[in-house]
PDB file of C-alpha atoms and ligand atoms in Angstrom:
ATOM      1  CA  UNK A 343     -13.269 -23.329  16.983  1.00 59.00           C
ATOM      2  CA  UNK A 344      -9.698 -23.533  15.828  1.00 74.00           C
ATOM      3  CA  UNK A 345      -7.595 -20.456  15.509  1.00 86.00           C
ATOM      4  CA  UNK A 346      -6.024 -19.929  12.113  1.00 93.00           C
ATOM      5  CA  UNK A 347      -3.685 -17.047  12.670  1.00 90.00           C
ATOM      6  CA  UNK A 348      -0.748 -17.590  10.371  1.00 94.00           C
ATOM      7  CA  UNK A 349       2.663 -16.598  11.590  1.00 91.00           C
ATOM      8  CA  UNK A 350       5.617 -15.954   9.351  1.00 92.00           C
ATOM      9  CA  UNK A 351       9.169 -16.432  10.498  1.00 91.00           C
ATOM     10  CA  UNK A 352      12.048 -14.804   8.716  1.00 93.00           C
ATOM     11  CA  UNK A 353      14.681 -16.972   7.148  1.00 92.00           C
ATOM     12  CA  UNK A 354      18.295 -16.031   6.642  1.00 92.00           C
ATOM     13  CA  UNK A 355      18.283 -13.208   4.080  1.00 90.00           C
ATOM     14  CA  UNK A 356      21.262 -12.977   1.737  1.00 90.00           C
ATOM     15  CA  UNK A 357      22.718  -9.508   1.138  1.00 87.00           C
ATOM     16  CA  UNK A 358      21.891  -9.701  -2.557  1.00 89.00           C
ATOM     17  CA  UNK A 359      18.291 -10.843  -1.943  1.00 90.00           C
ATOM     18  CA  UNK A 360      15.656  -9.687  -4.432  1.00 90.00           C
ATOM     19  CA  UNK A 361      14.003  -6.779  -2.583  1.00 89.00           C
ATOM     20  CA  UNK A 362      10.702  -7.138  -4.390  1.00 87.00           C
ATOM     21  CA  UNK A 363      10.471 -10.835  -3.491  1.00 89.00           C
ATOM     22  CA  UNK A 364      11.392  -9.889   0.073  1.00 90.00           C
ATOM     23  CA  UNK A 365       8.640  -7.321   0.611  1.00 87.00           C
ATOM     24  CA  UNK A 366       6.120  -9.522  -1.203  1.00 88.00           C
ATOM     25  CA  UNK A 367       6.374 -12.360   1.295  1.00 90.00           C
ATOM     26  CA  UNK A 368       9.512 -14.257   0.331  1.00 91.00           C
ATOM     27  CA  UNK A 369      12.306 -15.437   2.640  1.00 93.00           C
ATOM     28  CA  UNK A 370       9.850 -16.564   5.327  1.00 93.00           C
ATOM     29  CA  UNK A 371       8.442 -19.819   6.670  1.00 92.00           C
ATOM     30  CA  UNK A 372       4.676 -19.827   7.177  1.00 95.00           C
ATOM     31  CA  UNK A 373       2.901 -21.765   9.879  1.00 94.00           C
ATOM     32  CA  UNK A 374      -0.772 -21.774  10.855  1.00 95.00           C
ATOM     33  CA  UNK A 375      -1.733 -22.131  14.533  1.00 93.00           C
ATOM     34  CA  UNK A 376      -4.072 -25.003  13.507  1.00 94.00           C
ATOM     35  CA  UNK A 377      -1.006 -27.019  12.571  1.00 91.00           C
ATOM     36  CA  UNK A 378      -1.507 -27.013   8.801  1.00 90.00           C
ATOM     37  CA  UNK A 379       1.758 -26.756   6.961  1.00 83.00           C
ATOM     38  CA  UNK A 380       1.956 -23.955   4.444  1.00 92.00           C
ATOM     39  CA  UNK A 381       4.759 -24.356   1.934  1.00 88.00           C
ATOM     40  CA  UNK A 382       4.968 -20.763   0.722  1.00 91.00           C
ATOM     41  CA  UNK A 383       3.305 -17.358   0.503  1.00 94.00           C
ATOM     42  CA  UNK A 384       0.699 -18.514  -2.040  1.00 95.00           C
ATOM     43  CA  UNK A 385      -0.281 -21.431   0.217  1.00 95.00           C
ATOM     44  CA  UNK A 386      -0.480 -19.110   3.214  1.00 96.00           C
ATOM     45  CA  UNK A 387      -2.707 -16.632   1.342  1.00 96.00           C
ATOM     46  CA  UNK A 388      -4.986 -19.431   0.181  1.00 96.00           C
ATOM     47  CA  UNK A 389      -5.364 -20.816   3.704  1.00 97.00           C
ATOM     48  CA  UNK A 390      -6.051 -17.284   5.008  1.00 97.00           C
ATOM     49  CA  UNK A 391      -8.806 -16.802   2.401  1.00 96.00           C
ATOM     50  CA  UNK A 392     -10.357 -20.188   3.238  1.00 96.00           C
ATOM     51  CA  UNK A 393     -10.464 -19.328   6.934  1.00 96.00           C
ATOM     52  CA  UNK A 394     -11.897 -15.814   6.500  1.00 96.00           C
ATOM     53  CA  UNK A 395      -8.727 -13.901   7.171  1.00 96.00           C
ATOM     54  CA  UNK A 396      -7.036 -11.028   5.432  1.00 97.00           C
ATOM     55  CA  UNK A 397      -4.684 -12.329   2.731  1.00 96.00           C
ATOM     56  CA  UNK A 398      -2.207  -9.490   3.257  1.00 95.00           C
ATOM     57  CA  UNK A 399      -1.525  -9.809   7.010  1.00 95.00           C
ATOM     58  CA  UNK A 400      -2.794 -13.432   7.216  1.00 95.00           C
ATOM     59  CA  UNK A 401      -4.954 -12.585  10.213  1.00 94.00           C
ATOM     60  CA  UNK A 402      -2.161 -11.105  12.331  1.00 95.00           C
ATOM     61  CA  UNK A 403      -3.328  -7.459  11.774  1.00 95.00           C
ATOM     62  CA  UNK A 404       0.237  -6.349  11.097  1.00 95.00           C
ATOM     63  CA  UNK A 405       2.245  -6.479   7.935  1.00 92.00           C
ATOM     64  CA  UNK A 406       5.920  -7.400   8.180  1.00 91.00           C
ATOM     65  CA  UNK A 407       7.774  -5.408   5.554  1.00 89.00           C
ATOM     66  CA  UNK A 408      11.385  -6.283   6.333  1.00 90.00           C
ATOM     67  CA  UNK A 409      12.923  -7.942   9.405  1.00 90.00           C
ATOM     68  CA  UNK A 410      12.564  -5.461  12.264  1.00 89.00           C
ATOM     69  CA  UNK A 411       9.928  -3.336  10.588  1.00 91.00           C
ATOM     70  CA  UNK A 412       6.170  -4.015  10.690  1.00 92.00           C
ATOM     71  CA  UNK A 413       3.187  -1.764  10.273  1.00 92.00           C
ATOM     72  CA  UNK A 414      -0.533  -1.992  10.926  1.00 94.00           C
ATOM     73  CA  UNK A 415      -2.154  -3.796   7.992  1.00 95.00           C
ATOM     74  CA  UNK A 416      -3.844  -1.291   5.696  1.00 91.00           C
ATOM     75  CA  UNK A 417      -5.557  -3.911   3.509  1.00 93.00           C
ATOM     76  CA  UNK A 418      -8.022  -4.883   6.260  1.00 95.00           C
ATOM     77  CA  UNK A 419      -7.858  -1.697   8.381  1.00 90.00           C
ATOM     78  CA  UNK A 420      -5.972  -3.622  11.032  1.00 94.00           C
ATOM     79  CA  UNK A 421      -8.804  -6.105  11.699  1.00 95.00           C
ATOM     80  CA  UNK A 422      -7.177  -9.213  10.229  1.00 95.00           C
ATOM     81  CA  UNK A 423     -10.470 -10.191   8.624  1.00 96.00           C
ATOM     82  CA  UNK A 424     -11.144 -11.108   5.010  1.00 97.00           C
ATOM     83  CA  UNK A 425     -14.545  -9.369   5.081  1.00 97.00           C
ATOM     84  CA  UNK A 426     -12.953  -6.037   5.983  1.00 96.00           C
ATOM     85  CA  UNK A 427     -10.344  -6.555   3.284  1.00 96.00           C
ATOM     86  CA  UNK A 428     -13.030  -7.190   0.633  1.00 96.00           C
ATOM     87  CA  UNK A 429     -14.968  -4.101   1.752  1.00 95.00           C
ATOM     88  CA  UNK A 430     -11.779  -2.061   1.388  1.00 94.00           C
ATOM     89  CA  UNK A 431     -11.117  -3.512  -2.080  1.00 94.00           C
ATOM     90  CA  UNK A 432     -14.631  -2.602  -3.235  1.00 95.00           C
ATOM     91  CA  UNK A 433     -14.251   0.920  -1.854  1.00 95.00           C
ATOM     92  CA  UNK A 434     -10.938   1.207  -3.680  1.00 95.00           C
ATOM     93  CA  UNK A 435     -12.564   0.191  -6.981  1.00 96.00           C
ATOM     94  CA  UNK A 436     -15.200   2.880  -6.409  1.00 96.00           C
ATOM     95  CA  UNK A 437     -12.451   5.407  -5.657  1.00 97.00           C
ATOM     96  CA  UNK A 438     -10.708   4.401  -8.899  1.00 97.00           C
ATOM     97  CA  UNK A 439     -13.839   5.144 -10.890  1.00 97.00           C
ATOM     98  CA  UNK A 440     -14.513   8.447  -9.106  1.00 96.00           C
ATOM     99  CA  UNK A 441     -10.968   9.776  -8.856  1.00 97.00           C
ATOM    100  CA  UNK A 442      -9.681   9.272 -12.384  1.00 97.00           C
ATOM    101  CA  UNK A 443      -6.206  10.163 -13.584  1.00 98.00           C
ATOM    102  CA  UNK A 444      -7.685  13.082 -15.520  1.00 97.00           C
ATOM    103  CA  UNK A 445      -9.448  14.466 -12.442  1.00 97.00           C
ATOM    104  CA  UNK A 446      -6.179  14.519 -10.517  1.00 98.00           C
ATOM    105  CA  UNK A 447      -4.212  15.893 -13.491  1.00 97.00           C
ATOM    106  CA  UNK A 448      -6.655  18.810 -13.809  1.00 97.00           C
ATOM    107  CA  UNK A 449      -6.623  19.550 -10.080  1.00 97.00           C
ATOM    108  CA  UNK A 450      -2.844  19.700  -9.809  1.00 97.00           C
ATOM    109  CA  UNK A 451      -2.317  21.632 -13.041  1.00 96.00           C
ATOM    110  CA  UNK A 452      -2.436  24.904 -11.110  1.00 92.00           C
ATOM    111  CA  UNK A 453       0.438  24.060  -8.768  1.00 95.00           C
ATOM    112  CA  UNK A 454       3.660  25.808  -9.732  1.00 93.00           C
ATOM    113  CA  UNK A 455       5.919  24.516  -6.951  1.00 95.00           C
ATOM    114  CA  UNK A 456       6.132  21.221  -5.068  1.00 96.00           C
ATOM    115  CA  UNK A 457       2.909  19.855  -3.599  1.00 97.00           C
ATOM    116  CA  UNK A 458       2.252  17.116  -1.052  1.00 96.00           C
ATOM    117  CA  UNK A 459       0.154  13.996  -1.228  1.00 97.00           C
ATOM    118  CA  UNK A 460      -2.130  15.126   1.637  1.00 96.00           C
ATOM    119  CA  UNK A 461      -2.676  18.485  -0.057  1.00 97.00           C
ATOM    120  CA  UNK A 462      -3.888  16.839  -3.285  1.00 97.00           C
ATOM    121  CA  UNK A 463      -6.058  14.372  -1.332  1.00 96.00           C
ATOM    122  CA  UNK A 464      -7.757  17.269   0.504  1.00 96.00           C
ATOM    123  CA  UNK A 465      -8.305  19.078  -2.782  1.00 96.00           C
ATOM    124  CA  UNK A 466      -9.876  15.978  -4.335  1.00 97.00           C
ATOM    125  CA  UNK A 467     -12.161  15.513  -1.301  1.00 96.00           C
ATOM    126  CA  UNK A 468     -13.265  19.157  -1.382  1.00 96.00           C
ATOM    127  CA  UNK A 469     -13.758  19.332  -5.130  1.00 96.00           C
ATOM    128  CA  UNK A 470     -15.700  16.077  -5.427  1.00 96.00           C
ATOM    129  CA  UNK A 471     -17.442  16.697  -2.071  1.00 95.00           C
ATOM    130  CA  UNK A 472     -16.440  13.282  -0.739  1.00 93.00           C
ATOM    131  CA  UNK A 473     -17.309  12.727   2.911  1.00 86.00           C
ATOM    132  CA  UNK A 474     -14.246  11.874   5.036  1.00 82.00           C
ATOM    133  CA  UNK A 475     -13.740   8.139   5.490  1.00 80.00           C
ATOM    134  CA  UNK A 476     -16.134   6.833   2.872  1.00 83.00           C
ATOM    135  CA  UNK A 477     -13.617   6.246   0.105  1.00 91.00           C
ATOM    136  CA  UNK A 478      -9.882   5.564   0.372  1.00 92.00           C
ATOM    137  CA  UNK A 479      -8.999   8.935  -1.163  1.00 95.00           C
ATOM    138  CA  UNK A 480      -5.395   9.102   0.085  1.00 94.00           C
ATOM    139  CA  UNK A 481      -4.317   5.677  -1.226  1.00 93.00           C
ATOM    140  CA  UNK A 482      -6.022   6.291  -4.581  1.00 96.00           C
ATOM    141  CA  UNK A 483      -4.486   9.758  -5.016  1.00 97.00           C
ATOM    142  CA  UNK A 484      -1.089   8.345  -4.110  1.00 96.00           C
ATOM    143  CA  UNK A 485      -1.425   5.671  -6.816  1.00 96.00           C
ATOM    144  CA  UNK A 486      -2.462   8.262  -9.419  1.00 98.00           C
ATOM    145  CA  UNK A 487       0.470  10.539  -8.555  1.00 97.00           C
ATOM    146  CA  UNK A 488       2.867   7.591  -8.824  1.00 96.00           C
ATOM    147  CA  UNK A 489       1.307   6.792 -12.192  1.00 97.00           C
ATOM    148  CA  UNK A 490       1.823  10.368 -13.413  1.00 97.00           C
ATOM    149  CA  UNK A 491       5.387  10.104 -12.123  1.00 97.00           C
ATOM    150  CA  UNK A 492       5.924   6.881 -14.102  1.00 97.00           C
ATOM    151  CA  UNK A 493       4.488   8.639 -17.177  1.00 97.00           C
ATOM    152  CA  UNK A 494       7.094  11.389 -16.806  1.00 97.00           C
ATOM    153  CA  UNK A 495       4.648  14.189 -15.943  1.00 97.00           C
ATOM    154  CA  UNK A 496       5.697  14.491 -12.307  1.00 97.00           C
ATOM    155  CA  UNK A 497       8.887  14.038 -10.380  1.00 96.00           C
ATOM    156  CA  UNK A 498       9.149  12.966  -6.755  1.00 95.00           C
ATOM    157  CA  UNK A 499      11.119  15.644  -4.915  1.00 94.00           C
ATOM    158  CA  UNK A 500      11.081  14.595  -1.260  1.00 90.00           C
ATOM    159  CA  UNK A 501      13.567  12.258   0.365  1.00 86.00           C
ATOM    160  CA  UNK A 502      12.181   9.111   1.985  1.00 89.00           C
ATOM    161  CA  UNK A 503      11.353   9.251   5.701  1.00 87.00           C
ATOM    162  CA  UNK A 504      12.938   5.889   6.336  1.00 86.00           C
ATOM    163  CA  UNK A 505      15.329   3.587   4.527  1.00 87.00           C
ATOM    164  CA  UNK A 506      14.309   0.047   5.366  1.00 87.00           C
ATOM    165  CA  UNK A 507      16.719  -1.828   3.168  1.00 84.00           C
ATOM    166  CA  UNK A 508      19.395   0.185   1.440  1.00 81.00           C
ATOM    167  CA  UNK A 509      17.792   2.682  -0.897  1.00 80.00           C
ATOM    168  CA  UNK A 510      15.429   0.236  -2.586  1.00 80.00           C
ATOM    169  CA  UNK A 511      12.906  -0.438   0.182  1.00 85.00           C
ATOM    170  CA  UNK A 512      11.987   2.977   1.539  1.00 86.00           C
ATOM    171  CA  UNK A 513       9.060   4.653   3.273  1.00 87.00           C
ATOM    172  CA  UNK A 514       7.443   7.965   2.421  1.00 88.00           C
ATOM    173  CA  UNK A 515       4.859   9.369   4.818  1.00 87.00           C
ATOM    174  CA  UNK A 516       3.587  12.368   2.901  1.00 93.00           C
ATOM    175  CA  UNK A 517       5.761  12.785  -0.197  1.00 94.00           C
ATOM    176  CA  UNK A 518       6.127  15.863  -2.409  1.00 95.00           C
ATOM    177  CA  UNK A 519       5.930  15.908  -6.182  1.00 97.00           C
ATOM    178  CA  UNK A 520       6.548  18.627  -8.742  1.00 96.00           C
ATOM    179  CA  UNK A 521       5.601  19.076 -12.394  1.00 97.00           C
ATOM    180  CA  UNK A 522       8.252  18.235 -14.949  1.00 95.00           C
ATOM    181  CA  UNK A 523       9.019  21.417 -16.864  1.00 82.00           C
ATOM    182  CA  UNK A 524       9.590  21.151 -20.570  1.00 71.00           C
TER     183      UNK A 524
HETATM  184 ZN1   ZN B  16      -5.208 -22.982   9.923  1.00 81.85          ZN
HETATM  185 ZN1   ZN B  17      -4.794  -7.409   6.971  1.00 81.85          ZN
END
């Protein structure tokens, strides 16, 4: 059986590179261990899907965010497998249906000061009586809070834990938000 782990090698990155294109798989050359040539990110993802591998980490189990910074792939729980990735996606869809924007909005309405992501996730788990580990509560709650932030209801008040590329590609471990006062 051939191995189809796909490795990505960074290319020269110009200072004015598009950060979104960078974190989404640009500025790299992709090569599969089976020898198949993969022209770009889309080709690499397609080959990963065809060979049963996670399309985010391409079977490597780690996700390269910027040169010099990688993290364990969250899309497939660090397994590198497409099956695990699909299971995660289904669980996320279920979390989306269970943890609606309105549910989160109601739960955080009582907070007067800043509150953290983990605090809201715990509250959601307790209120909806969700067993730990069954649904991706943290990632879903994070997405809802970001949505409320984009809608102007919340404001992010914590500084990022790490600046990966200037101030545009940054990492937050457990960010704080606060209600926007009118
Ligand atoms: Zn291959
Ligand atoms: Zn993965």
